[in-house]
Coordinates of C-alpha atoms in Angstrom, one line a residue:
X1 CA 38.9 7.6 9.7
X2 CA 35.7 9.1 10.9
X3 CA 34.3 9.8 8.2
X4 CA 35.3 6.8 6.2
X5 CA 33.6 4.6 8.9
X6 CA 30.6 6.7 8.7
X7 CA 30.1 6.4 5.2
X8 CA 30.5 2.3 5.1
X9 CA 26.6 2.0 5.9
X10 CA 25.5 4.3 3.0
X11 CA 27.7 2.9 0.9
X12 CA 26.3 -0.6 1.8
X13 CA 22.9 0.7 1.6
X14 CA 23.6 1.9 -2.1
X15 CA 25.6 -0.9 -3.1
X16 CA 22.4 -3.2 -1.9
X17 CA 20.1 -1.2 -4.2
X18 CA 22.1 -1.1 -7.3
X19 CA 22.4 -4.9 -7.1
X20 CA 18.7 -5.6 -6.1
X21 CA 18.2 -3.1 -8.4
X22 CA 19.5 -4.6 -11.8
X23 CA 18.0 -7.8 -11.0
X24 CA 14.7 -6.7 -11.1
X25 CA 15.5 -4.8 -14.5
X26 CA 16.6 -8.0 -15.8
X27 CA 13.3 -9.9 -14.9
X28 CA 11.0 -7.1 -16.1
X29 CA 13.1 -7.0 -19.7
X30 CA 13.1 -10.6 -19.8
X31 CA 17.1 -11.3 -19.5
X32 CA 16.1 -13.7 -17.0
X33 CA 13.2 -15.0 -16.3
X34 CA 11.5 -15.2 -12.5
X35 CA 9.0 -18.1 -12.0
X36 CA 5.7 -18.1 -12.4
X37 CA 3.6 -16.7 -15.0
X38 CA 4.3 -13.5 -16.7
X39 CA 3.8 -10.6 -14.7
X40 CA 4.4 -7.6 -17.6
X41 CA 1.7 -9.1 -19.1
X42 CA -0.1 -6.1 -17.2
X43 CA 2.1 -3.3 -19.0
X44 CA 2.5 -4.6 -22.3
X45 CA -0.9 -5.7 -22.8
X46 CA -3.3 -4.4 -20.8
X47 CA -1.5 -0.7 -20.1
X48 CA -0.4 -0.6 -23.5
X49 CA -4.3 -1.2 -24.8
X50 CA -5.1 1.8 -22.5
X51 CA -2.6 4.0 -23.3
X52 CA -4.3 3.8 -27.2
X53 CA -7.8 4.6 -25.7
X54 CA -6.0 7.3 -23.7
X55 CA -4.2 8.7 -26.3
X56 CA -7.6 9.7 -27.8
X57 CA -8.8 12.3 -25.3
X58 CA -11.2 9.8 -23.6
X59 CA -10.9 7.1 -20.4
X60 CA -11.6 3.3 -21.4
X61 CA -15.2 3.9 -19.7
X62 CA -16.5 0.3 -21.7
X63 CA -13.6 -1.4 -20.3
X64 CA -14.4 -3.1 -16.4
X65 CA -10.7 -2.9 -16.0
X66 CA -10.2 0.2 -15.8
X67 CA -11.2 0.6 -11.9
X68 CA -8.7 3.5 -11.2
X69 CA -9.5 7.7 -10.5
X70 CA -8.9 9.6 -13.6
X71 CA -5.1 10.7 -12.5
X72 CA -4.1 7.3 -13.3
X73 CA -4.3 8.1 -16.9
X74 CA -1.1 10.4 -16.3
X75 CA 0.8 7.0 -15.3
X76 CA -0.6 5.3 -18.1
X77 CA 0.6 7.8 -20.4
X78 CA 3.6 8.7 -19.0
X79 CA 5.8 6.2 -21.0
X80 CA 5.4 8.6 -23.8
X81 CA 8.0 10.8 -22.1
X82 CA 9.7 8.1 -23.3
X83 CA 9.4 8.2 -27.4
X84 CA 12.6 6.5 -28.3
X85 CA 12.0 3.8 -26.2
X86 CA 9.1 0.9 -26.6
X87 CA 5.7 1.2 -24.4
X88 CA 6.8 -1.8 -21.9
X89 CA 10.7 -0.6 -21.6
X90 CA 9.5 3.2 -21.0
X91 CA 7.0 1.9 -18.3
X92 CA 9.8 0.0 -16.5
X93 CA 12.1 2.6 -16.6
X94 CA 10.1 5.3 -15.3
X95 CA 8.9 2.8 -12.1
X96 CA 12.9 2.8 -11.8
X97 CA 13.3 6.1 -11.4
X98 CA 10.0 6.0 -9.4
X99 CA 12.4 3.8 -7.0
X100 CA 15.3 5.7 -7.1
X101 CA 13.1 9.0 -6.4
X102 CA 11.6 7.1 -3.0
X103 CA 15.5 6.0 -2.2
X104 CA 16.5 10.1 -2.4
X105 CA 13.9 11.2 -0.7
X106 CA 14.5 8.5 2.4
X107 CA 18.0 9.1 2.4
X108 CA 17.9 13.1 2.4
X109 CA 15.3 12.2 5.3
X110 CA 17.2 9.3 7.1
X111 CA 20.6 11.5 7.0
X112 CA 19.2 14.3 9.3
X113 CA 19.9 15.2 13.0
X114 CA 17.9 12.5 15.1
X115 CA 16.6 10.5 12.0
X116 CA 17.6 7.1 10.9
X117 CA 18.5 4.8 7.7
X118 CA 16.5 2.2 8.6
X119 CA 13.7 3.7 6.8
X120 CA 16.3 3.3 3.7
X121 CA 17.2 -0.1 4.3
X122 CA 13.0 -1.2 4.5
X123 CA 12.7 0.2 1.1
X124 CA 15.7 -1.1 -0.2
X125 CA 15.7 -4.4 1.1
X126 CA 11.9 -4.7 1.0
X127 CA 10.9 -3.9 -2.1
X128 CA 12.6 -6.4 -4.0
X129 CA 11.1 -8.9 -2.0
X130 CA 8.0 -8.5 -3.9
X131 CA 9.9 -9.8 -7.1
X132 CA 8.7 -8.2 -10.8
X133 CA 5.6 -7.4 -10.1
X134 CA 6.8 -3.9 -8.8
X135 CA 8.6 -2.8 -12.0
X136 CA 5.0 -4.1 -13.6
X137 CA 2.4 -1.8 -11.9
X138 CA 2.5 1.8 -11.5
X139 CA 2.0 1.3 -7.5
X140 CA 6.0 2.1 -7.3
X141 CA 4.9 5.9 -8.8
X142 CA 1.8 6.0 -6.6
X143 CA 4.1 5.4 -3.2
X144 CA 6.6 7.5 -4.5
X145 CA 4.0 10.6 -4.0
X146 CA 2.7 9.3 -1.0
X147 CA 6.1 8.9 0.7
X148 CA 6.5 12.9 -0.5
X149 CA 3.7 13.3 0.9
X150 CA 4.2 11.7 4.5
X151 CA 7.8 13.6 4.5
X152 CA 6.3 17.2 3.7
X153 CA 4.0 17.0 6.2
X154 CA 5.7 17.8 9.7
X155 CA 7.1 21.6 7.9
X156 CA 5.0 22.1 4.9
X157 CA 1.3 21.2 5.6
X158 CA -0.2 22.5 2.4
X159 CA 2.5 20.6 -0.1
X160 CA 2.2 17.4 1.9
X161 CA -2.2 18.4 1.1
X162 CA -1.2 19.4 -2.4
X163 CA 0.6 15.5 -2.9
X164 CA -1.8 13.8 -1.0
X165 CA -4.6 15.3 -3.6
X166 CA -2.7 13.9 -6.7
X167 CA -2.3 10.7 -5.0
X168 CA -5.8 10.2 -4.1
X169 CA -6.3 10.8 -7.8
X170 CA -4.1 8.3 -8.6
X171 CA -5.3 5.7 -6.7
X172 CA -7.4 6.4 -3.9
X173 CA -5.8 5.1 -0.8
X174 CA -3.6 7.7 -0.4
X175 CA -6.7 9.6 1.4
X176 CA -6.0 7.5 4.5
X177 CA -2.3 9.4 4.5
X178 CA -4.6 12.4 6.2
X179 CA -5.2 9.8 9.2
X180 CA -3.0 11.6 11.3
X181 CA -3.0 15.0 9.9
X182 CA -3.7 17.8 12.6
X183 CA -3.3 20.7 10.5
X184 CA -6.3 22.3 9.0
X185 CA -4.3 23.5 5.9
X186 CA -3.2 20.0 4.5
X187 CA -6.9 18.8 4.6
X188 CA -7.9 21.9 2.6
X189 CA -4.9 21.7 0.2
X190 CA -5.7 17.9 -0.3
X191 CA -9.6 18.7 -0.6
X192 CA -8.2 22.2 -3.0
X193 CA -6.4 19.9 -5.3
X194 CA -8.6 17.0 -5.6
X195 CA -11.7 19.1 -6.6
X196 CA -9.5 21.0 -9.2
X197 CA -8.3 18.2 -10.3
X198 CA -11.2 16.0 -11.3
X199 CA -13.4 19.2 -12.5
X200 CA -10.6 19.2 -15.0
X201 CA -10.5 15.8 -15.6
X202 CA -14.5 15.4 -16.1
X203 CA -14.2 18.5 -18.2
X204 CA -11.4 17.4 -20.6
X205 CA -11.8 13.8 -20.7
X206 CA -15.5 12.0 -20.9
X207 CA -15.7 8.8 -18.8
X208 CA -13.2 10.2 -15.8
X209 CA -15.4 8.5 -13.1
X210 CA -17.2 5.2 -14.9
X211 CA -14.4 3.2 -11.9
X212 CA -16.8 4.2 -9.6
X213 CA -18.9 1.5 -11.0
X214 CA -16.4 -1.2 -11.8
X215 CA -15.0 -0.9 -7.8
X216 CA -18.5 -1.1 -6.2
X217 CA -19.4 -4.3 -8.5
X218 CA -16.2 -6.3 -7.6
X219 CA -16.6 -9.7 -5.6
X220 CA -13.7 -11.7 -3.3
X221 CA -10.5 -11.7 -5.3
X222 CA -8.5 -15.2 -4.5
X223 CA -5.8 -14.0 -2.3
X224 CA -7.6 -11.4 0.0
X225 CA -8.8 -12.3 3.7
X226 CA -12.0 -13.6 3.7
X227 CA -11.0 -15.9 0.4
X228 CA -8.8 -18.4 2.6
X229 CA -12.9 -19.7 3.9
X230 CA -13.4 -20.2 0.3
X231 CA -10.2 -21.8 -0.4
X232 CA -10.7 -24.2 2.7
X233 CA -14.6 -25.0 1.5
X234 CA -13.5 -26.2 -1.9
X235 CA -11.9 -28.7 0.1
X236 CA -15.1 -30.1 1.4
X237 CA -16.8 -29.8 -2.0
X238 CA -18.5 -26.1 -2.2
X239 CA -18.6 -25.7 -5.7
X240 CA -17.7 -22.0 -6.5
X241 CA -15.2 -21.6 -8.8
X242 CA -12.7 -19.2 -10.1
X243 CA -13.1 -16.8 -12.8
X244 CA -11.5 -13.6 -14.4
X245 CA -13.6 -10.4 -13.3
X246 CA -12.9 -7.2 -13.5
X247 CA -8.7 -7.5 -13.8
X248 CA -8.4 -10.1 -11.4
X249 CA -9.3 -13.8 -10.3
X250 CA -12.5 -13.9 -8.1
X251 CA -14.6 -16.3 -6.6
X252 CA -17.8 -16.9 -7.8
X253 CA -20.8 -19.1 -6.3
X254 CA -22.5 -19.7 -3.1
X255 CA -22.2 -17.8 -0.3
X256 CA -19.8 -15.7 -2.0
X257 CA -21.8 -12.7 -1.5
X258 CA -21.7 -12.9 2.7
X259 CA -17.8 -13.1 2.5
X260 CA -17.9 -9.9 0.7
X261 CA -20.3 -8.5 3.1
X262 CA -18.5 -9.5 6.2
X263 CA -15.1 -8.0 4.6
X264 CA -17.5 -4.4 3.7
X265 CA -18.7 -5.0 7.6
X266 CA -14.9 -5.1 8.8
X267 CA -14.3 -2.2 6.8
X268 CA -16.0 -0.3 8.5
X269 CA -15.1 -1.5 12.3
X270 CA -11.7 -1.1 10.9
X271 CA -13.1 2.8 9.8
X272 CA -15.1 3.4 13.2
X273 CA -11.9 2.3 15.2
X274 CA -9.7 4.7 13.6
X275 CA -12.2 7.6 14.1
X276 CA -12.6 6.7 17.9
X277 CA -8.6 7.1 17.4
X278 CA -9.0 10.5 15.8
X279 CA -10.6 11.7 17.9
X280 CA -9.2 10.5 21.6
X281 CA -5.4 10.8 20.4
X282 CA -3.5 13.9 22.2
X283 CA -0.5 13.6 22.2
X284 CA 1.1 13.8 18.2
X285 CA 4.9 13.3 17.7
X286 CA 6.9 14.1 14.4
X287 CA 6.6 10.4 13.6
X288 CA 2.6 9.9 14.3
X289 CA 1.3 11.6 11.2
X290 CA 4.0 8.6 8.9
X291 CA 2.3 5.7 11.7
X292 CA -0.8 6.6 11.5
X293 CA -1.1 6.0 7.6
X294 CA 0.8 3.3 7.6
X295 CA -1.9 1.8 10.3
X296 CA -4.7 3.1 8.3
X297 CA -3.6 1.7 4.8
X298 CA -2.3 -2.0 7.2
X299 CA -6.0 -2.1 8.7
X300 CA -8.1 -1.4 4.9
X301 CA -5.9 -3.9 3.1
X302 CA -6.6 -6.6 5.2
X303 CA -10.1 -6.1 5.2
X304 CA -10.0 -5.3 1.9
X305 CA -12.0 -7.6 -0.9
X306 CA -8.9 -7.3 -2.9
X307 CA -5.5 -8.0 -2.0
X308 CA -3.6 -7.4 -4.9
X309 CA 0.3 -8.7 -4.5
X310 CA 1.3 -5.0 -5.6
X311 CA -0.5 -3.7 -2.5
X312 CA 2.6 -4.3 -0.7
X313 CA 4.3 -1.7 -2.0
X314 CA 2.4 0.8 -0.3
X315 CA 3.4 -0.5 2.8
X316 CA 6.8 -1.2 2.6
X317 CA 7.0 2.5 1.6
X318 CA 4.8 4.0 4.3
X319 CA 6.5 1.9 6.9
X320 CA 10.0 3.2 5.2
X321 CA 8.9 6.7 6.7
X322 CA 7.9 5.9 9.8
X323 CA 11.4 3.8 10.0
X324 CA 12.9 7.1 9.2
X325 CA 12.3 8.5 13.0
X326 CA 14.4 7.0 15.8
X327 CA 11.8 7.1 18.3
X328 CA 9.4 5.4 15.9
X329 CA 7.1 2.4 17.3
X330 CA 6.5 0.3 14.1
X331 CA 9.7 -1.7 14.0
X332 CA 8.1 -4.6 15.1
X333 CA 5.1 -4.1 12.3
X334 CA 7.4 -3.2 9.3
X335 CA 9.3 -6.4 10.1
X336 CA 6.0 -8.6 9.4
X337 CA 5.4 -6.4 6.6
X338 CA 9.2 -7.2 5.3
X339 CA 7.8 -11.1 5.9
X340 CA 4.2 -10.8 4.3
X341 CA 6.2 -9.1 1.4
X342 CA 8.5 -12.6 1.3
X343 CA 5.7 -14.7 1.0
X344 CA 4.2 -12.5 -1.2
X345 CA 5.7 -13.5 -3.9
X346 CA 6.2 -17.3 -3.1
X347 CA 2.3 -17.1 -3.8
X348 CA 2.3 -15.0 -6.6
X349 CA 3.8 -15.3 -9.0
X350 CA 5.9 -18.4 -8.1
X351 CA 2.8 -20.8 -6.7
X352 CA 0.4 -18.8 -7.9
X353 CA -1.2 -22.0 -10.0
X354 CA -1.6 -23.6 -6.7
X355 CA -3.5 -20.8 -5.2
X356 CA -6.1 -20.7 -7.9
X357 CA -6.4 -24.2 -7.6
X358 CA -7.0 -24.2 -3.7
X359 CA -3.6 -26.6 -3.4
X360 CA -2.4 -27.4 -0.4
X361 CA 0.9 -25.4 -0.8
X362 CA -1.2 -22.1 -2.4
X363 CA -3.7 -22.1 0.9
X364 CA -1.1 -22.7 3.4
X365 CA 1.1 -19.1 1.7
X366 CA -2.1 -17.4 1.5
X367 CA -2.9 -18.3 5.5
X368 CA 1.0 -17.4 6.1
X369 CA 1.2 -14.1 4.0
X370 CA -2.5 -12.7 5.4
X371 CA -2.1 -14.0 8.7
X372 CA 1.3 -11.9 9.1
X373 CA -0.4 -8.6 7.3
X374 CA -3.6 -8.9 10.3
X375 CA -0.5 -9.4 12.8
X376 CA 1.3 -6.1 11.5
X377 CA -2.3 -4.5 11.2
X378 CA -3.5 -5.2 14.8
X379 CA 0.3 -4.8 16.3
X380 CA 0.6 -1.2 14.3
X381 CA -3.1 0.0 15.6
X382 CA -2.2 -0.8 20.1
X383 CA 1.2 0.5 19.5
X384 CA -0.5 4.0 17.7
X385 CA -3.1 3.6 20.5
X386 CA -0.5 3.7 23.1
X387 CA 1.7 5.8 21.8
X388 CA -1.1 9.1 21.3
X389 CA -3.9 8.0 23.8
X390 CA -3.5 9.2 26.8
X391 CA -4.3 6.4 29.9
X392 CA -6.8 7.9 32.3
X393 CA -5.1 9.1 35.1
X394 CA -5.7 6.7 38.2
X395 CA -7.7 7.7 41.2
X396 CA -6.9 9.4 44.4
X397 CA -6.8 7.5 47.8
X398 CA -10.3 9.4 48.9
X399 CA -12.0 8.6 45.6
X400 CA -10.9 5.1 45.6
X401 CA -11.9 4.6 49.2
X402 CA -15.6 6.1 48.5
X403 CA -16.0 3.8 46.0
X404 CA -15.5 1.0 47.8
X405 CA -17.3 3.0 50.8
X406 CA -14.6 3.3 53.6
X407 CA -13.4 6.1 55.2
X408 CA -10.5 7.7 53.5
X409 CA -6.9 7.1 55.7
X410 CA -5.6 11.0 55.9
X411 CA -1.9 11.0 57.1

């Protein structure tokens, strides 16, 4: 009877991803169709016209797209593991198994002595959330190495640096999974593994590093932080408008340029504070190296130019690991994530239309989803504070009373 009780919440838990499961399957192959426009667009289209260039031996340097370190071109080409089936079905497939890969490695974690599902249940129950648009980006395959990553690191330092390497390659953020990391050998493996890995790249495959470019060149995108004053200043009749730039919608106009300065200038406050952290913060649990990424990638995606819907993915699966450990402190974060995520795809793809447009409706899920990600952010940073910074231990009788210049009372 134990047992059988025992086994009701995994079974739950399975049950609950096999069913959220399908339904995004049926979205991405078009059986049903979610709301909004069409979010495989990305795969079929623009993936697809990548995977050709790729195919060739040589990155898509002429295209401003492309804005992605040269790993990425192993996700791009990775539906051709896949020859029987289609370019867009193998892409959604393999971010399946990219799902189903995060899942194992949650539950082998969750299911230890003095660990805890409810890192499963964030993925499961969060990821969904985010509608299509998860199967449609190769984010899912990204997290799923940075979740590897996170778990390796307490026992096995140089695989967690090994991962963390192939991650950065794929998509750069995953350098901010090193946040916590106290062991010289995962910074050398990670710093081994990327330098290996681009030499290769630049020596194989011209054009490996023309994103450099295309990132540094990129204005406000319409659904990131400092967007919302542009949103709200259409209303009293600034005249930017909204056009398609490098992959995604950006404003364009007056004053456009100080918004993207004032996000690069919160960047870095958002960098210097978590320096100051590395470098007062004592006392590191098993759980600190999972919370500190997950507080490093919160913090850089809210002051990020960009925030792209399939950002979310990264946190739900960073704050799935740090879920994983019962005497975790970001419950209370992941939760506002799990909301943000909610949102998320109210505005896009469902409303999306009425963000573009500056609508009433678009503005007020923008101010919603952003405000609850800077809530998560600032909640997930004094909770990582307090958990590893040790207070300053308070002053003896004698020392208080010199200070205040009376005679110390000796008993």
């Amino acid at each position: 009877m134990e047992t059988t009780a025992a086994g009701r919440p995994l079974t739950c838990l399975l049950t609950t991803w096999g069913v959220t499961r399908l339904a995004l399957l049926l979205f991405v192959f078009k059986v049903f169709l979610f709301p909004g426009p069409d979010v495989t667009s990305d795969v079929s289209v623009t993936y697809q016209g990548w995977y050709d260039v790729l195919s060739t031996g040589t990155f898509p340097a002429a295209d401003v797209t492309w804005q992605y370190p040269p790993a990425a071109a192993l996700a791009v080409l990775s539906p051709g593991l896949l020859p029987f089936l289609d370019y867009a079905s193998a892409f959604f497939v393999l971010a399946f198994l990219a799902d189903l890969a995060v899942l194992v490695l949650l539950l082998n974690t969750g299911l230890r002595p003095g660990r805890s599902l409810r890192g499963a249940w964030m993925w499961v129950a969060g990821l969904p959330l985010l509608g299509p648009t998860v199967y449609s980006r190769y984010d899912v395959m990204v997290t799923a190495v940075a979740v590897a990553a996170l778990i390796a690191g307490a026992r096995r330092p140089r695989v967690m640096g090994a991962l963390t390497g192939l991650a950065v390659l794929l998509k750069v953020w995953p350098a901010l999974l090193l946040a916590g990391a106290v062991r010289r050998r995962a910074w050398g493996a990670a710093a081994v593994t990327v330098g290996a890995l681009a030499a290769l790249f630049a020596l194989v495959m011209p054009g490996a590093f023309a994103f450099l470019t295309f990132q540094r060149d990129r204005g406000t995108e319409v659904e990131s932080l400092g967007a919302l004053a542009l949103h709200v200043a259409r209303w009293f009749g600034w005249r930017g408008q909204v056009l398609l730039r490098y992959g995604s919608l950006e404003f364009l106009g007056p004053y456009v340029g100080v918004v993207s300065d004032v996000a690069l200038g919160l960047t870095a406050v958002a960098f210097g504070w978590l320096l100051l952290w590395r470098l007062t913060a004592r006392r590191f649990a098993p759980q600190t190296l999972a919370e500190a990424a997950f507080t490093a990638v919160l913090l850089f995606t809210v002051t990020s130019r960009v925030i792209s819907p399939q950002y979310l993915v990264w946190l739900i699966g960073l704050a799935a690991v740090c879920l994983c450990f019962r005497a975790g402190r970001m419950a209370l974060p992941a939760v506002l994530v799990l909301a943000a995520s909610f949102v998320t795809v109210l505005e896009f793809p469902v409303f999306f239309a009425d963000v573009v447009a500056s609508g009433p409706l678009g503005v007020t899920l923008l101010f919603l989803r952003n405000g609850l990600l800077v809530a998560a952010a600032l909640t997930a940073a004094v909770r990582l504070w307090r958990s590893t910074v040790p207070r300053p231990d308070p002053a003896p009788p004698s020392a208080q009373a010199a200070r205040a210049g009376e005679p110390a009372v000796s008993s």
